[in-house]
Coordinates of C-alpha atoms in Angstrom, one line a residue:
Chain A
M168 CA 107.1 120.5 126.0
A169 CA 105.4 117.8 127.7
Y170 CA 101.8 117.0 127.2
S171 CA 101.1 117.0 131.2
H172 CA 97.8 118.1 132.2
K173 CA 97.4 121.6 130.3
H174 CA 95.2 120.0 127.6
E175 CA 92.7 118.8 130.4
V176 CA 92.6 122.2 132.1
L177 CA 91.6 124.0 128.9
N178 CA 88.7 121.6 128.4
K179 CA 87.3 122.6 131.9
A180 CA 85.0 125.5 132.4
N181 CA 86.5 128.8 131.4
P182 CA 83.9 131.6 131.7
L183 CA 85.8 133.7 129.1
T184 CA 85.9 130.9 126.5
D185 CA 82.4 130.2 127.0
L186 CA 81.2 133.6 126.4
T187 CA 83.4 134.4 123.4
A188 CA 83.3 131.0 121.7
P189 CA 79.8 131.3 120.3
A190 CA 80.3 134.8 118.9
L191 CA 83.7 133.9 117.3
T192 CA 82.5 130.7 115.7
V193 CA 79.7 133.0 113.8
L194 CA 82.2 135.7 113.0
L195 CA 84.9 133.1 111.7
A196 CA 82.3 131.2 109.5
P197 CA 82.8 133.2 106.3
L198 CA 86.6 133.4 106.7
L199 CA 87.0 129.6 107.4
G200 CA 84.7 128.6 104.5
R201 CA 86.6 130.8 102.2
V202 CA 89.9 129.2 103.3
V203 CA 88.7 125.5 102.9
K204 CA 87.0 126.3 99.4
S205 CA 90.2 127.9 97.9
L206 CA 92.5 125.1 99.5
S207 CA 90.2 122.6 97.9
R208 CA 90.3 124.2 94.5
K209 CA 94.2 124.6 94.7
H210 CA 95.0 121.1 96.0
P211 CA 92.5 118.7 94.6
A212 CA 95.1 115.8 95.0
I213 CA 94.6 115.8 98.7
F214 CA 91.2 114.4 98.1
E215 CA 92.6 111.3 96.3
R216 CA 95.1 110.9 99.1
L217 CA 92.3 110.8 101.7
G218 CA 90.6 107.8 100.1
P219 CA 87.5 106.7 102.2
H220 CA 88.0 109.5 104.5
T221 CA 86.6 112.4 102.5
K222 CA 83.3 112.0 104.6
T223 CA 85.2 111.9 107.9
G224 CA 84.3 114.5 110.6
Y225 CA 87.6 115.7 112.2
I226 CA 88.0 117.9 115.1
I227 CA 91.1 120.1 115.2
D228 CA 91.6 121.5 118.6
P229 CA 94.0 124.2 119.2
T230 CA 94.2 124.3 123.1
N231 CA 94.9 127.7 123.6
L232 CA 92.2 129.4 121.3
P233 CA 88.6 129.8 122.6
F234 CA 87.2 127.4 119.9
A235 CA 88.0 124.4 118.1
L236 CA 87.5 123.6 114.1
F237 CA 85.4 121.1 112.5
L238 CA 86.7 119.7 109.3
Q239 CA 85.1 117.6 106.8
P240 CA 87.3 117.4 103.7
D241 CA 84.4 116.4 101.3
P242 CA 85.5 117.6 97.6
E243 CA 82.0 118.4 96.8
R244 CA 81.1 120.5 99.7
P245 CA 84.1 120.9 102.1
V246 CA 83.5 122.2 105.6
L247 CA 85.6 124.1 107.9
R248 CA 84.0 125.9 110.7
A249 CA 84.7 127.0 114.2
V250 CA 83.0 125.2 117.1
A251 CA 82.5 125.6 120.7
R252 CA 84.9 123.4 122.6
R253 CA 82.1 122.3 125.1
A254 CA 79.7 121.2 122.4
L255 CA 81.8 119.7 119.9
P256 CA 79.6 118.2 116.7
A257 CA 79.8 114.4 116.1
H258 CA 83.3 113.4 114.7
E259 CA 85.5 110.4 113.9
A260 CA 88.8 111.8 114.7
L261 CA 90.2 114.4 116.9
I262 CA 93.6 116.2 116.7
R263 CA 94.8 118.2 119.6
G264 CA 97.7 120.5 120.4
S265 CA 98.5 124.2 120.9
F266 CA 98.1 126.7 118.2
D267 CA 101.8 127.0 117.7
T268 CA 102.2 123.2 117.3
L269 CA 99.2 123.1 114.6
F270 CA 100.6 126.3 112.9
E271 CA 103.9 124.5 112.4
L272 CA 102.4 121.3 111.3
I273 CA 100.4 123.0 108.4
D274 CA 103.5 125.5 107.8
A275 CA 105.4 122.1 106.9
D276 CA 107.8 123.1 109.8
A277 CA 107.3 120.3 112.0
D278 CA 107.2 116.6 111.9
G279 CA 103.9 114.9 112.8
D280 CA 105.5 111.8 114.4
A281 CA 108.0 114.0 116.2
V282 CA 105.4 116.1 117.7
F283 CA 103.5 113.0 118.6
F284 CA 106.5 111.4 120.3
S285 CA 107.0 114.6 122.2
R286 CA 103.2 114.4 123.4
D287 CA 102.9 117.9 122.0
L288 CA 100.2 116.4 119.6
I289 CA 97.2 114.2 120.8
I290 CA 95.3 112.0 118.6
E291 CA 92.0 110.3 119.5
G292 CA 89.4 108.4 117.3
N293 CA 90.0 107.0 113.9
T294 CA 93.8 106.9 113.8
E295 CA 93.6 106.0 110.0
A296 CA 91.9 109.0 109.2
V297 CA 94.2 111.2 111.1
V298 CA 97.2 109.4 109.3
S299 CA 95.4 109.7 106.0
L300 CA 94.7 113.4 106.4
R301 CA 98.5 114.1 107.7
N302 CA 99.9 112.4 104.6
A303 CA 97.5 114.0 102.3
L304 CA 98.3 117.5 103.5
D305 CA 102.0 116.7 103.6
D306 CA 102.0 116.2 99.9
V307 CA 101.2 119.8 99.3
D308 CA 104.2 121.7 98.0
G309 CA 105.1 124.8 100.0
S310 CA 102.6 125.2 102.9
I311 CA 99.1 125.3 103.7
A312 CA 99.6 128.0 106.2
A313 CA 101.3 130.1 103.4
D314 CA 98.5 129.3 100.9
T315 CA 96.0 130.5 103.6
A316 CA 98.0 133.7 104.4
D317 CA 98.1 134.4 100.6
L318 CA 94.4 134.5 100.6
F319 CA 94.3 137.5 102.6
G320 CA 97.2 139.5 101.0
P321 CA 99.7 141.7 102.8
P322 CA 97.9 141.5 106.1
G323 CA 97.8 137.7 105.8
R324 CA 101.5 137.6 104.9
L325 CA 102.4 139.8 107.6
A326 CA 100.6 137.5 110.1
L327 CA 102.5 134.5 108.6
G328 CA 105.9 136.1 108.9
F329 CA 104.9 136.8 112.7
L330 CA 103.9 133.5 113.3
R331 CA 107.1 132.1 111.5
S332 CA 109.2 134.2 113.8
R333 CA 107.6 132.8 116.9
A334 CA 108.1 129.4 115.8
D335 CA 111.8 130.0 115.0
A336 CA 112.3 131.8 118.4
R337 CA 110.7 128.7 120.0
S338 CA 112.9 126.5 117.8
Q339 CA 116.1 128.1 119.0
R340 CA 115.0 128.2 122.6
S341 CA 114.3 124.4 122.4
S342 CA 117.6 123.7 120.9
T343 CA 119.7 125.4 123.4
Chain B
M158 CA 132.1 103.7 92.8
T159 CA 130.5 107.0 94.5
L160 CA 131.6 107.6 97.9
A161 CA 129.0 107.7 100.6
E162 CA 126.0 107.8 98.5
L163 CA 123.1 109.3 100.3
V164 CA 119.9 107.2 100.0
C165 CA 117.0 109.1 101.2
P166 CA 113.0 108.3 101.9
A167 CA 110.0 109.7 100.1
G168 CA 106.5 109.0 101.0
T169 CA 105.0 111.5 98.7
P170 CA 106.1 113.5 95.6
A171 CA 106.3 116.5 97.6
A172 CA 108.8 114.7 99.9
L173 CA 110.7 113.4 96.9
R174 CA 111.1 116.9 95.6
T175 CA 112.2 117.9 99.2
A176 CA 114.7 115.1 99.4
V177 CA 116.2 115.9 95.9
D178 CA 116.3 119.8 96.6
A179 CA 117.9 118.9 100.1
G180 CA 120.7 117.0 98.4
A181 CA 119.7 113.5 98.1
D182 CA 121.9 111.4 95.6
T183 CA 119.2 108.9 95.6
V184 CA 115.6 108.7 96.6
Y185 CA 113.6 105.4 97.2
C186 CA 109.9 105.2 97.3
G187 CA 107.0 102.9 96.4
F188 CA 103.4 102.3 95.1
R189 CA 100.2 102.8 96.8
N190 CA 99.9 99.0 97.3
A191 CA 101.1 96.2 99.1
T192 CA 104.3 95.8 96.9
N193 CA 106.3 97.9 99.5
A194 CA 106.7 97.9 103.1
R195 CA 105.3 101.3 103.9
N196 CA 101.9 100.7 102.5
F197 CA 100.2 103.3 105.0
P198 CA 97.0 105.3 104.2
G199 CA 97.5 108.5 102.2
L200 CA 101.2 107.5 101.5
N201 CA 103.1 106.5 98.3
F202 CA 102.9 107.1 94.6
S203 CA 100.4 106.5 91.7
T204 CA 101.9 105.6 88.4
D205 CA 101.7 109.1 87.0
E206 CA 103.2 110.7 90.1
L207 CA 106.2 108.2 89.8
A208 CA 106.7 109.0 86.3
T209 CA 106.6 112.9 87.1
A210 CA 108.9 112.2 90.2
V211 CA 111.5 110.3 88.3
A212 CA 111.7 113.1 85.6
Y213 CA 112.2 115.6 88.4
A214 CA 114.9 113.5 90.1
H215 CA 116.7 112.6 87.0
A216 CA 116.6 116.5 85.9
K217 CA 118.3 117.4 89.0
G218 CA 120.9 114.4 88.8
S219 CA 119.3 112.2 91.5
K220 CA 118.4 108.5 91.1
V221 CA 115.1 107.0 91.8
L222 CA 114.9 103.5 93.6
L223 CA 111.5 101.7 93.5
A224 CA 110.9 99.6 96.6
L225 CA 109.1 96.3 95.8
N226 CA 110.2 94.9 98.9
T227 CA 107.4 92.7 100.1
Y228 CA 106.7 89.0 99.5
P229 CA 103.8 88.1 97.2
P230 CA 101.2 85.6 98.6
A231 CA 101.6 82.3 96.8
G232 CA 99.8 82.4 93.4
Q233 CA 99.3 86.4 93.7
V234 CA 102.5 87.5 91.9
D235 CA 100.6 89.8 89.5
L236 CA 100.6 92.8 91.4
W237 CA 104.4 92.6 91.9
R238 CA 105.1 91.9 88.2
E239 CA 102.8 94.9 87.1
A240 CA 104.6 97.1 89.4
A241 CA 108.0 96.0 88.1
D242 CA 106.8 96.6 84.7
T243 CA 105.5 99.9 85.5
G244 CA 108.8 100.8 87.0
A245 CA 110.8 99.7 84.2
R246 CA 108.6 101.6 81.9
I247 CA 109.1 104.7 83.8
G248 CA 112.7 104.4 84.1
V249 CA 113.5 103.8 87.8
D250 CA 117.4 103.4 88.4
A251 CA 116.8 100.2 90.4
F252 CA 114.3 97.9 92.2
I253 CA 114.7 97.2 95.8
V254 CA 113.5 93.5 96.2
A255 CA 113.4 90.9 98.8
D256 CA 111.5 87.9 97.4
M257 CA 113.2 85.8 95.1
G258 CA 110.5 85.1 92.5
V259 CA 110.3 89.1 92.2
A260 CA 114.0 89.1 92.0
R261 CA 114.0 86.5 89.2
Y262 CA 111.2 88.1 87.3
I263 CA 113.2 91.5 87.3
A264 CA 116.5 89.7 86.5
T265 CA 115.0 87.8 83.6
K266 CA 112.8 90.6 82.0
Y267 CA 114.8 93.7 82.9
P268 CA 118.5 92.5 83.2
E269 CA 119.7 96.0 82.3
I270 CA 118.1 97.5 85.6
R271 CA 119.9 97.2 88.7
L272 CA 118.7 95.1 91.6
H273 CA 119.2 96.0 95.3
L274 CA 118.5 93.6 97.9
S275 CA 116.2 94.9 100.4
V276 CA 116.8 94.5 104.5
Q277 CA 113.6 92.7 104.3
A278 CA 115.5 89.7 103.0
A279 CA 117.6 89.8 106.0
A280 CA 120.7 88.7 104.1
S281 CA 123.3 89.1 106.7
S282 CA 126.2 86.4 105.8
P283 CA 128.6 86.6 102.8
E284 CA 127.0 83.1 101.9
A285 CA 123.5 84.5 101.7
I286 CA 124.5 87.6 99.9
R287 CA 126.6 85.8 97.5
Y288 CA 123.7 83.7 96.6
Y289 CA 121.6 86.6 95.6
C290 CA 124.4 88.1 93.5
E291 CA 124.9 84.9 91.7
S292 CA 121.5 83.9 91.1
F293 CA 119.8 87.4 90.2
G294 CA 122.8 89.6 89.6
V295 CA 122.0 91.7 92.8
K296 CA 124.3 94.7 92.7
R297 CA 123.8 96.0 96.2
V298 CA 122.6 94.6 99.5
V299 CA 121.1 96.7 102.2
L300 CA 122.4 95.0 105.5
P301 CA 120.0 94.4 108.4
R302 CA 120.8 96.5 111.5
I303 CA 122.2 93.9 113.4
L304 CA 126.0 93.7 112.5
T305 CA 128.9 95.6 114.0
I306 CA 131.4 97.7 111.8
P307 CA 134.0 95.1 112.0
E308 CA 131.5 92.4 110.8
I309 CA 130.5 94.7 107.8
R310 CA 134.1 95.1 107.0
R311 CA 134.7 91.3 106.8
I312 CA 131.4 90.9 104.6
A313 CA 132.5 93.8 102.3
Q314 CA 135.7 91.8 101.7
E315 CA 133.8 88.8 100.8
I316 CA 131.0 89.7 98.6
P317 CA 130.9 91.0 94.8
C318 CA 128.3 93.8 95.3
E319 CA 127.9 97.3 97.0
I320 CA 126.9 97.7 100.7
E321 CA 124.1 100.0 102.1
T322 CA 123.5 100.5 105.4
F323 CA 121.0 102.6 107.5
I324 CA 122.2 105.4 109.3
F325 CA 119.1 107.1 110.7
G326 CA 115.7 106.4 111.6
N327 CA 113.5 103.5 112.9
H328 CA 115.8 100.9 114.8
G329 CA 114.2 97.7 113.7
L330 CA 115.9 94.8 114.8
M331 CA 113.6 91.9 114.3
V332 CA 114.6 89.3 111.7
E333 CA 113.5 91.7 108.9
G334 CA 111.1 90.1 106.5
R335 CA 110.6 87.3 109.0
C336 CA 108.5 89.3 111.7
S337 CA 104.9 88.1 112.2
L338 CA 104.2 90.0 115.5
T339 CA 101.7 92.3 113.5
N340 CA 100.0 89.3 112.0
Y341 CA 99.2 87.7 115.2
V342 CA 97.2 90.6 116.4
T343 CA 95.7 92.2 113.2
G344 CA 95.7 89.4 110.6
L345 CA 97.4 91.6 108.3
S346 CA 101.1 90.7 107.4
T347 CA 103.9 93.0 107.6
N348 CA 105.8 91.4 104.9
M349 CA 102.9 90.6 102.4
D350 CA 100.6 93.2 103.1
G351 CA 103.3 95.8 103.5
V352 CA 102.0 97.6 106.9
C353 CA 103.2 97.0 110.3
S354 CA 100.5 98.2 112.8
P355 CA 97.9 99.2 110.3
A356 CA 96.5 102.7 111.4
A357 CA 92.9 101.2 111.0
D358 CA 93.8 98.8 114.0
V359 CA 95.6 101.5 116.3
E360 CA 93.8 103.3 118.8
Y361 CA 95.2 105.9 121.3
R362 CA 93.1 106.0 124.7
R363 CA 93.6 109.1 126.8
E364 CA 93.1 108.4 130.5
G365 CA 92.1 110.8 133.3
D366 CA 95.8 111.4 134.6
G367 CA 97.0 112.6 131.2
A368 CA 98.5 109.2 130.5
V369 CA 98.0 107.6 126.8
S370 CA 97.5 104.0 126.2
S371 CA 98.4 102.9 122.5
C372 CA 96.4 99.9 121.6
L373 CA 96.4 97.7 118.5
S374 CA 93.2 95.6 117.5
G375 CA 92.1 96.2 121.1
Y376 CA 95.3 95.2 123.0
V377 CA 97.1 97.5 125.1
I378 CA 100.7 97.5 123.9
D379 CA 102.2 100.6 125.9
R380 CA 100.9 103.3 128.3
F381 CA 102.8 106.5 128.3
G382 CA 102.7 108.6 131.3
P383 CA 101.7 112.2 131.2
D384 CA 105.1 113.5 131.0
E385 CA 106.8 110.4 129.0
M386 CA 108.0 110.7 125.3
A387 CA 105.9 108.3 123.2
G388 CA 107.0 105.7 120.6
Y389 CA 105.3 103.9 117.5
P390 CA 102.4 101.5 118.3
T391 CA 104.2 98.6 117.2
I392 CA 104.1 95.2 119.1
C393 CA 108.0 95.0 119.1
K394 CA 108.1 98.4 120.9
G395 CA 105.5 97.7 123.3
R396 CA 106.0 97.6 127.0
Y397 CA 104.8 94.4 129.0
Q398 CA 104.2 93.1 132.2
A399 CA 106.1 89.6 133.0
P400 CA 106.5 87.6 136.2
H401 CA 110.0 88.9 136.7
R402 CA 109.2 92.3 135.5
P403 CA 105.8 93.3 137.1
E404 CA 106.3 97.0 136.7
G405 CA 106.3 96.3 132.8
Y406 CA 109.4 96.6 130.5
Y407 CA 110.3 96.7 126.8
A408 CA 110.7 93.0 126.2
F409 CA 111.6 93.3 122.6
E410 CA 112.9 96.7 121.5
E411 CA 112.8 100.0 122.8
P412 CA 111.5 103.2 121.2
V413 CA 114.7 104.8 120.2
S414 CA 115.8 105.8 116.7
L415 CA 119.1 105.0 115.1
N416 CA 121.8 107.7 114.5
L417 CA 125.0 106.7 113.2
A418 CA 126.4 110.3 112.3
R419 CA 129.3 109.8 114.6
L420 CA 130.4 106.6 112.6
L421 CA 130.0 107.7 109.2
P422 CA 133.9 107.8 108.5
E423 CA 134.2 104.2 109.9
L424 CA 131.5 103.0 107.9
I425 CA 133.0 104.4 104.8
D426 CA 136.3 103.0 105.7
A427 CA 134.7 99.4 106.2
G428 CA 133.6 99.5 102.6
V429 CA 129.9 100.8 102.9
H430 CA 129.0 102.4 99.6
A431 CA 125.7 104.0 100.4
F432 CA 124.0 105.4 103.5
K433 CA 120.2 104.8 103.9
I434 CA 117.9 107.2 106.0
E435 CA 114.7 105.4 107.1
G436 CA 111.5 107.3 107.0
R437 CA 109.1 107.3 103.9
Q438 CA 106.2 107.6 106.5
R439 CA 107.6 110.8 107.9
S440 CA 107.1 114.4 106.7
K441 CA 108.5 116.8 104.4
S442 CA 110.0 118.5 107.5
Y443 CA 111.7 115.3 108.6
V444 CA 113.1 114.7 105.1
R445 CA 114.4 118.3 104.7
N446 CA 116.0 118.3 108.1
V447 CA 117.4 114.9 108.0
V448 CA 118.7 115.0 104.5
S449 CA 120.2 118.3 104.6
A450 CA 122.1 117.3 107.8
F451 CA 123.6 114.1 106.5
R452 CA 124.2 116.0 103.1
N453 CA 126.3 118.3 104.9
A454 CA 128.1 115.8 107.0
V455 CA 128.9 113.7 104.0
D456 CA 130.4 116.5 102.1
D457 CA 132.5 117.6 105.2
I458 CA 133.9 114.0 105.3
R459 CA 134.6 114.0 101.6
A460 CA 136.4 117.1 102.0
G461 CA 138.4 115.8 104.8
R462 CA 136.6 117.9 107.5
E463 CA 134.9 116.6 110.7
A464 CA 131.3 116.2 110.4
N465 CA 129.2 118.0 112.8
I466 CA 125.5 116.8 113.1
A467 CA 123.1 118.2 115.8
G468 CA 119.6 119.0 116.2
L469 CA 118.2 115.7 115.0
L470 CA 117.4 114.4 118.5
Q471 CA 113.8 116.1 118.3
L472 CA 113.0 114.0 115.4
T473 CA 113.8 110.6 117.0
E474 CA 111.3 108.1 118.4
G475 CA 110.9 108.4 122.2
G476 CA 113.5 111.4 121.8
R477 CA 116.3 109.0 122.0
E478 CA 118.9 107.7 119.8
T479 CA 121.4 104.7 119.5
Q480 CA 124.2 103.5 117.7
G481 CA 122.8 99.9 118.1
A482 CA 124.6 96.9 116.9
F483 CA 126.8 99.2 114.7
E484 CA 128.7 100.2 117.9
T485 CA 128.4 97.0 120.2
K486 CA 126.2 94.1 120.4
K487 CA 125.7 95.0 124.0
W488 CA 123.4 98.2 123.3
R489 CA 120.7 97.0 125.5

């Protein structure tokens, strides 16, 4: 899949996104807060690998969702919240790709360098912060996606299975 | 002698476990400092992590090699000596070294531990390799990626140690251990600080037409069009304009990965003892896929079957692969 101009298009005015994003960011706040706190407790070694970047603000932008995410991996007070794409908070680094690409990365099913080479992943801002985050998350046994799914019990695992099936189907299509 | 030992990369403890579980005979890794040539942020092992990792690997029958393959600046050898002492205490199976002073320290203090000569030593002639064997008891040489298979065969007949060759991953062809391109731009040394194109000096600038420029310390070293595959932001793989090539061209090397899957039987026949997969900076996903593929290939060859490796192209730099000098010195 080529980068092409699709990411640009998504950053332009989208009435539906503009209307739904504020509501979604509020609705998702407790869920995302629970996720980041749980992951922080379960994987404290991540913070050591982040070194000086525990105070860094990251934007993670799944281009085909109506909102982006703001992450500050502070071990004392980790932050993960949905933010409107048209009003991003101050940040030092940005990671942008389709939801599928970002899902495969946190499910340990895709290689960060490979999706960068293929232009499916866009990096902006502080490259060292992005590399540190990538390496820190990659040192987690299993996958961040699976840990997140487990938090929500059977519905979470069902959703994970569905997303993994989609990823497998994409992988088979791209290899044929 | 083991036939076709598979030597696999691990940038993190999780990657090491992944490599071992995927069938690595041997895993190589390094500490979180300048003593190894993949000194990237968030990567590598603490002392405790290495101890745990070595125990895990040994319990599953795999070996662990500790890369101490950078060059200590004059008068600053303590970091390398301490790393060697720690590795010996933990029980690594061999050290991968490039610097003669580091080699001498280990050969003198820990003669029972194997020494492997890193590709960073750029030893590519029988004379050079024999010198390291005779002076420091080196048991294996990692050959630079500049030799054809007939040349490797001739070298194998003239040296008293094992040969390891890269078979997959980064295709670095500068005189390894001597490249100073990064130093000129960033002030940090690939060979002494252990990092080529430090991430802190790299910036990707997105342009209005969807292109991305990769910059190192403010210098644009490549520009990828909207639908063009990208490569690593290293000067040796940058694209430059010159009077005779005003459109811009890869003056040194191209963004392409080495893949010798089809040459494995010939390499074994030429006397290669171990196959090295590059990529300590890559993910668990890369390690799992590449190690599994080559594990199956090597097992097929050992069993007298034809090896079939496919599906690794998506992991290559620039989406392209080459057999480089191993096939012919006219690869460019």
